[in-house]
């Protein structure tokens, strides 16, 4: 973690927390369609799913492939051929490529280029999070115009403070790319941190505030997860106001299993209110982790056009045959017939 870069202005997250509106970079122009608008448009002609490329050693073995760079490349390029022309968003899990070192990154670069050539959007599931110049370097690595790893969007972690994400948020907004911020993840270990209550930050009015008196939350504060969603909503609101975009670039990751009883317990984690987001939502936890299409709809009533179920294992288990993988995509996509752009 490097020292923060010198700055003469407050970050978006810090400004919002202080009760001031954050500012979208003045060089944002109408020349770039927002990532949210591009994502919604791409989904009109493709399956509205996010399918992961997760070359886990167990899956390589299931496909009859060795846990080597050659096996990694064979697995990955079969996924590219199966998904590149069928789904709107493909999400390589970066860690599985990193584990093979430079040759693994070379396979990932090849896959990103091939997916772009096929016309699909690519989300790097890198979950980067740091401060200052280091965060700026991560932004350049995954979104920079000259980077061989350049994707349409990247996942990031906000737990060094939302304001520390400024370099990647700024770059995404300048170029019409996406950032998915971890907000309420589906793993049970996340509950203690993400459900913790903090002082409410100022942001766009949410549906839950319009629906009832706000005195309860004023006393008890928002969850950390809700705070993250609200910070993203504020960025999107300002970006849309400046550019005229229908949707913003900044999205969130929210587990589709939220609202369901925790395994071995009757406890239920409350999902954050997404009604003011106006940006993309990635929903892991569908299929193998127990969430259904109905659970996705329940969580995303007000953000359906940009709500993408993330389905990986339930599709990848049908490999290595490319036709079987494509049939699995089609079968899963049929579970979301009502989720269309109006």
Coordinates of C-alpha atoms in Angstrom, one line a residue:
X1 CA 0.0 0.0 0.0
X2 CA 1.6 3.2 -1.2
X3 CA 1.2 6.7 0.3
X4 CA -1.8 8.6 -1.0
X5 CA -1.2 11.0 -3.8
X6 CA -1.4 14.7 -2.9
X7 CA -4.8 16.2 -3.5
X8 CA -6.2 19.6 -3.2
X9 CA -9.8 18.5 -3.2
X10 CA -11.9 16.0 -1.2
X11 CA -12.8 12.6 -2.6
X12 CA -16.4 11.8 -3.5
X13 CA -16.9 9.6 -0.5
X14 CA -15.4 12.0 1.9
X15 CA -17.4 15.0 0.5
X16 CA -20.7 13.1 0.8
X17 CA -19.9 12.1 4.3
X18 CA -19.3 15.7 5.2
X19 CA -22.7 16.6 3.9
X20 CA -21.4 18.1 0.6
X21 CA -22.2 16.9 -2.9
X22 CA -19.2 15.2 -4.5
X23 CA -18.2 16.4 -7.9
X24 CA -18.0 14.5 -11.1
X25 CA -14.8 15.3 -13.0
X26 CA -15.3 18.4 -15.2
X27 CA -13.8 16.6 -18.2
X28 CA -16.6 14.1 -18.3
X29 CA -18.3 14.7 -21.6
X30 CA -21.2 13.3 -23.7
X31 CA -18.7 11.7 -26.0
X32 CA -18.7 8.4 -24.1
X33 CA -21.8 6.3 -23.6
X34 CA -22.0 5.2 -19.9
X35 CA -21.1 1.7 -19.0
X36 CA -24.7 1.3 -17.7
X37 CA -26.2 2.4 -21.0
X38 CA -23.9 0.1 -23.0
X39 CA -24.7 -2.8 -20.7
X40 CA -28.4 -2.3 -21.0
X41 CA -28.1 -2.0 -24.8
X42 CA -26.0 -5.2 -25.1
X43 CA -28.5 -7.2 -23.1
X44 CA -31.2 -6.4 -25.6
X45 CA -29.7 -8.9 -28.1
X46 CA -28.0 -11.4 -25.7
X47 CA -28.8 -13.4 -22.7
X48 CA -29.1 -11.1 -19.7
X49 CA -26.6 -13.0 -17.5
X50 CA -23.1 -12.6 -16.2
X51 CA -21.3 -15.9 -16.8
X52 CA -18.0 -16.5 -15.0
X53 CA -14.9 -18.0 -16.5
X54 CA -13.6 -19.7 -13.3
X55 CA -10.8 -22.1 -14.2
X56 CA -10.8 -23.8 -10.8
X57 CA -8.5 -26.8 -10.6
X58 CA -11.6 -29.0 -9.8
X59 CA -13.3 -27.8 -12.9
X60 CA -10.2 -28.4 -15.0
X61 CA -10.1 -31.9 -13.8
X62 CA -13.9 -32.3 -14.4
X63 CA -13.3 -31.2 -18.0
X64 CA -10.4 -33.7 -18.4
X65 CA -7.8 -31.0 -18.5
X66 CA -4.5 -30.7 -16.5
X67 CA -3.9 -28.0 -14.0
X68 CA -1.3 -26.4 -16.2
X69 CA -1.1 -23.3 -18.4
X70 CA -2.1 -25.4 -21.4
X71 CA -5.2 -26.7 -19.5
X72 CA -6.0 -23.2 -18.4
X73 CA -5.9 -21.9 -22.0
X74 CA -8.0 -24.8 -23.3
X75 CA -10.6 -24.2 -20.6
X76 CA -10.7 -20.4 -21.1
X77 CA -10.9 -20.4 -24.8
X78 CA -13.7 -22.9 -24.8
X79 CA -15.6 -20.6 -22.5
X80 CA -14.8 -17.7 -24.8
X81 CA -16.2 -19.6 -27.8
X82 CA -19.3 -20.6 -25.9
X83 CA -20.2 -17.3 -24.2
X84 CA -18.7 -14.6 -26.4
X85 CA -21.6 -14.5 -28.8
X86 CA -24.4 -15.5 -26.4
X87 CA -24.3 -13.5 -23.2
X88 CA -24.1 -9.8 -22.4
X89 CA -21.4 -9.9 -19.7
X90 CA -18.6 -12.3 -19.1
X91 CA -16.6 -12.3 -15.9
X92 CA -13.1 -13.9 -15.7
X93 CA -12.1 -14.6 -12.2
X94 CA -8.7 -13.0 -12.1
X95 CA -7.3 -15.0 -9.2
X96 CA -7.3 -18.3 -11.2
X97 CA -5.2 -16.7 -13.9
X98 CA -2.8 -15.0 -11.4
X99 CA -2.0 -18.3 -9.9
X100 CA -0.2 -19.3 -13.1
X101 CA 2.0 -16.2 -13.1
X102 CA 2.9 -14.3 -16.2
X103 CA 1.7 -17.1 -18.5
X104 CA -1.6 -17.1 -16.8
X105 CA -2.0 -13.4 -17.4
X106 CA -1.1 -14.0 -21.1
X107 CA -4.0 -16.4 -21.3
X108 CA -6.3 -13.8 -19.7
X109 CA -5.1 -11.1 -22.1
X110 CA -5.9 -13.4 -25.0
X111 CA -9.4 -14.1 -23.6
X112 CA -10.2 -10.5 -23.1
X113 CA -9.3 -9.6 -26.7
X114 CA -11.3 -12.5 -28.1
X115 CA -14.4 -11.6 -26.0
X116 CA -14.2 -8.0 -27.1
X117 CA -13.9 -9.2 -30.7
X118 CA -17.0 -11.3 -30.2
X119 CA -18.9 -8.3 -29.0
X120 CA -19.5 -9.1 -25.3
X121 CA -18.7 -6.9 -22.4
X122 CA -15.9 -8.1 -20.0
X123 CA -15.9 -7.6 -16.2
X124 CA -12.6 -8.3 -14.6
X125 CA -13.3 -9.9 -11.2
X126 CA -10.2 -8.6 -9.5
X127 CA -11.7 -7.1 -6.3
X128 CA -8.9 -4.5 -6.1
X129 CA -8.7 -2.0 -3.2
X130 CA -6.0 0.3 -2.0
X131 CA -5.2 4.0 -1.7
X132 CA -3.6 6.8 -3.7
X133 CA -1.1 5.9 -6.4
X134 CA -1.5 2.2 -5.9
X135 CA -5.3 2.5 -6.5
X136 CA -4.5 4.6 -9.6
X137 CA -2.2 1.8 -10.9
X138 CA -4.9 -0.8 -10.4
X139 CA -7.3 1.5 -12.3
X140 CA -4.8 1.8 -15.2
X141 CA -4.2 -2.0 -15.2
X142 CA -7.8 -2.9 -15.7
X143 CA -9.4 0.1 -17.4
X144 CA -6.5 2.0 -18.9
X145 CA -6.6 2.6 -22.7
X146 CA -3.2 1.1 -23.4
X147 CA -3.4 -1.8 -21.0
X148 CA -3.5 -5.4 -22.5
X149 CA -5.8 -6.3 -19.6
X150 CA -8.2 -3.5 -20.4
X151 CA -11.8 -4.6 -19.6
X152 CA -15.2 -2.9 -19.7
X153 CA -15.5 -3.0 -16.0
X154 CA -13.7 -4.2 -12.8
X155 CA -14.8 -5.2 -9.3
X156 CA -13.3 -3.3 -6.4
X157 CA -13.3 -3.4 -2.6
X158 CA -14.3 -0.2 -0.7
X159 CA -12.9 -1.2 2.7
X160 CA -10.0 1.3 2.7
X161 CA -12.8 3.9 2.5
X162 CA -15.1 4.8 -0.4
X163 CA -13.1 7.9 -1.1
X164 CA -10.0 5.8 -1.7
X165 CA -11.7 4.5 -4.8
X166 CA -11.5 7.9 -6.5
X167 CA -8.8 7.0 -9.1
X168 CA -10.8 4.1 -10.5
X169 CA -14.2 5.9 -10.3
X170 CA -12.7 8.9 -12.0
X171 CA -11.1 6.9 -14.8
X172 CA -14.3 4.9 -15.3
X173 CA -16.4 8.1 -15.5
X174 CA -14.1 9.7 -18.0
X175 CA -14.1 6.7 -20.3
X176 CA -17.6 5.3 -19.9
X177 CA -16.4 2.1 -18.2
X178 CA -17.8 0.3 -15.2
X179 CA -16.9 -0.2 -11.6
X180 CA -18.7 -2.8 -9.4
X181 CA -18.1 -2.0 -5.7
X182 CA -18.5 -4.8 -3.2
X183 CA -21.5 -3.8 -1.0
X184 CA -23.3 -6.9 0.4
X185 CA -21.6 -10.1 -0.6
X186 CA -23.2 -13.5 -0.3
X187 CA -20.6 -15.2 1.9
X188 CA -21.7 -15.6 5.6
X189 CA -18.4 -14.2 6.9
X190 CA -19.3 -10.8 5.5
X191 CA -22.3 -10.1 7.8
X192 CA -20.4 -8.7 10.9
X193 CA -18.7 -6.0 8.8
X194 CA -21.3 -5.3 6.1
X195 CA -24.3 -5.2 8.5
X196 CA -22.6 -2.9 11.1
X197 CA -24.4 0.4 11.6
X198 CA -22.8 3.7 10.9
X199 CA -24.0 7.3 10.7
X200 CA -26.2 7.9 7.7
X201 CA -24.5 9.7 4.8
X202 CA -26.2 12.2 2.7
X203 CA -27.3 10.9 -0.8
X204 CA -30.2 10.4 -3.2
X205 CA -33.5 9.7 -1.4
X206 CA -34.2 5.9 -1.3
X207 CA -37.5 4.2 -1.7
X208 CA -37.4 3.1 2.0
X209 CA -37.2 6.7 3.1
X210 CA -40.2 7.7 1.0
X211 CA -42.2 4.8 2.2
X212 CA -41.9 5.5 5.9
X213 CA -40.8 7.9 8.6
X214 CA -37.1 8.1 8.8
X215 CA -36.8 8.5 12.5
X216 CA -35.8 4.8 13.1
X217 CA -32.8 4.9 10.8
X218 CA -31.8 8.3 12.0
X219 CA -31.4 6.8 15.5
X220 CA -29.8 3.5 14.4
X221 CA -27.9 4.6 11.2
X222 CA -27.4 2.7 8.0
X223 CA -25.6 -0.6 7.5
X224 CA -22.1 -0.4 5.9
X225 CA -23.6 -2.1 2.9
X226 CA -26.3 0.6 2.5
X227 CA -23.7 3.3 2.9
X228 CA -21.7 1.9 0.0
X229 CA -24.8 1.6 -2.2
X230 CA -25.7 5.2 -1.4
X231 CA -22.2 6.5 -2.2
X232 CA -22.5 4.8 -5.6
X233 CA -26.0 6.2 -6.1
X234 CA -24.7 9.7 -5.5
X235 CA -21.9 9.3 -8.1
X236 CA -24.4 8.0 -10.6
X237 CA -26.8 10.8 -10.0
X238 CA -24.2 13.5 -10.6
X239 CA -22.8 11.7 -13.7
X240 CA -26.2 11.3 -15.2
X241 CA -27.1 14.9 -14.5
X242 CA -23.9 16.1 -16.3
X243 CA -24.0 13.7 -19.3
X244 CA -27.7 13.0 -19.8
X245 CA -27.0 9.2 -19.6
X246 CA -29.9 7.0 -18.6
X247 CA -27.7 4.9 -16.3
X248 CA -24.5 5.5 -14.5
X249 CA -21.1 3.7 -14.5
X250 CA -20.9 2.7 -10.9
X251 CA -22.5 -0.5 -9.8
X252 CA -22.6 -2.8 -6.7
X253 CA -22.2 -6.4 -5.9
X254 CA -25.1 -7.7 -3.8
X255 CA -25.5 -11.3 -3.0
X256 CA -28.7 -12.9 -4.4
X257 CA -28.9 -15.0 -1.2
X258 CA -29.6 -11.9 1.0
X259 CA -33.1 -12.2 2.5
X260 CA -32.8 -16.0 2.7
X261 CA -32.3 -17.9 5.9
X262 CA -28.6 -18.5 6.6
X263 CA -27.6 -22.2 6.4
X264 CA -28.2 -23.9 9.8
X265 CA -29.9 -20.8 11.2
X266 CA -33.2 -18.8 10.9
X267 CA -31.2 -15.6 10.7
X268 CA -31.8 -13.5 7.6
X269 CA -29.5 -10.8 6.3
X270 CA -31.3 -7.7 5.1
X271 CA -30.5 -6.6 1.6
X272 CA -29.6 -2.9 1.0
X273 CA -32.1 -0.7 -0.8
X274 CA -31.1 -0.3 -4.4
X275 CA -33.9 2.0 -5.5
X276 CA -31.8 5.1 -6.0
X277 CA -28.7 3.4 -7.5
X278 CA -29.4 3.9 -11.3
X279 CA -26.4 1.7 -12.0
X280 CA -25.4 -1.9 -12.6
X281 CA -26.0 -4.7 -10.0
X282 CA -24.1 -8.0 -10.0
X283 CA -25.9 -10.7 -8.1
X284 CA -23.7 -13.7 -7.2
X285 CA -25.2 -16.6 -5.3
X286 CA -27.6 -17.8 -8.0
X287 CA -27.8 -21.6 -8.6
X288 CA -25.2 -23.5 -6.7
X289 CA -25.4 -21.2 -3.7
X290 CA -29.2 -21.5 -3.4
X291 CA -30.7 -18.3 -4.8
X292 CA -33.4 -18.5 -7.5
X293 CA -34.7 -16.2 -10.2
X294 CA -37.5 -15.1 -7.8
X295 CA -34.9 -14.0 -5.3
X296 CA -33.2 -11.9 -7.9
X297 CA -36.4 -10.2 -8.9
X298 CA -37.2 -9.6 -5.2
X299 CA -33.9 -7.7 -4.7
X300 CA -33.9 -5.8 -7.9
X301 CA -37.5 -4.6 -8.5
X302 CA -36.3 -1.0 -9.1
X303 CA -33.1 -1.7 -11.0
X304 CA -34.1 -4.6 -13.3
X305 CA -32.6 -3.4 -16.6
X306 CA -29.1 -3.5 -15.0
X307 CA -29.5 -6.4 -12.6
X308 CA -27.4 -9.3 -13.8
X309 CA -27.4 -12.7 -12.1
X310 CA -23.9 -14.1 -11.9
X311 CA -24.1 -17.8 -12.8
X312 CA -20.9 -19.8 -13.1
X313 CA -20.8 -23.3 -11.7
X314 CA -24.3 -24.1 -12.8
X315 CA -23.2 -23.5 -16.4
X316 CA -19.5 -24.5 -16.3
X317 CA -20.4 -28.0 -15.0
X318 CA -21.8 -28.7 -18.5
X319 CA -18.4 -28.4 -20.2
X320 CA -16.2 -29.1 -22.0
X321 CA -18.6 -29.4 -24.9
X322 CA -19.3 -25.9 -26.3
X323 CA -22.8 -26.8 -27.5
X324 CA -23.7 -28.1 -24.0
X325 CA -22.3 -24.9 -22.4
X326 CA -24.4 -22.8 -24.8
X327 CA -27.5 -24.8 -24.0
X328 CA -26.9 -24.3 -20.3
X329 CA -26.7 -20.5 -20.9
X330 CA -30.0 -20.7 -22.8
X331 CA -31.7 -22.7 -20.1
X332 CA -30.6 -20.4 -17.3
X333 CA -31.5 -17.3 -19.3
X334 CA -35.1 -18.5 -19.6
X335 CA -35.5 -18.1 -15.8
X336 CA -35.4 -14.3 -16.3
X337 CA -38.0 -13.7 -19.1
X338 CA -39.5 -10.6 -17.4
X339 CA -36.3 -8.8 -16.8
X340 CA -36.1 -6.6 -19.9
X341 CA -35.3 -3.0 -20.7
X342 CA -38.4 -0.9 -21.0

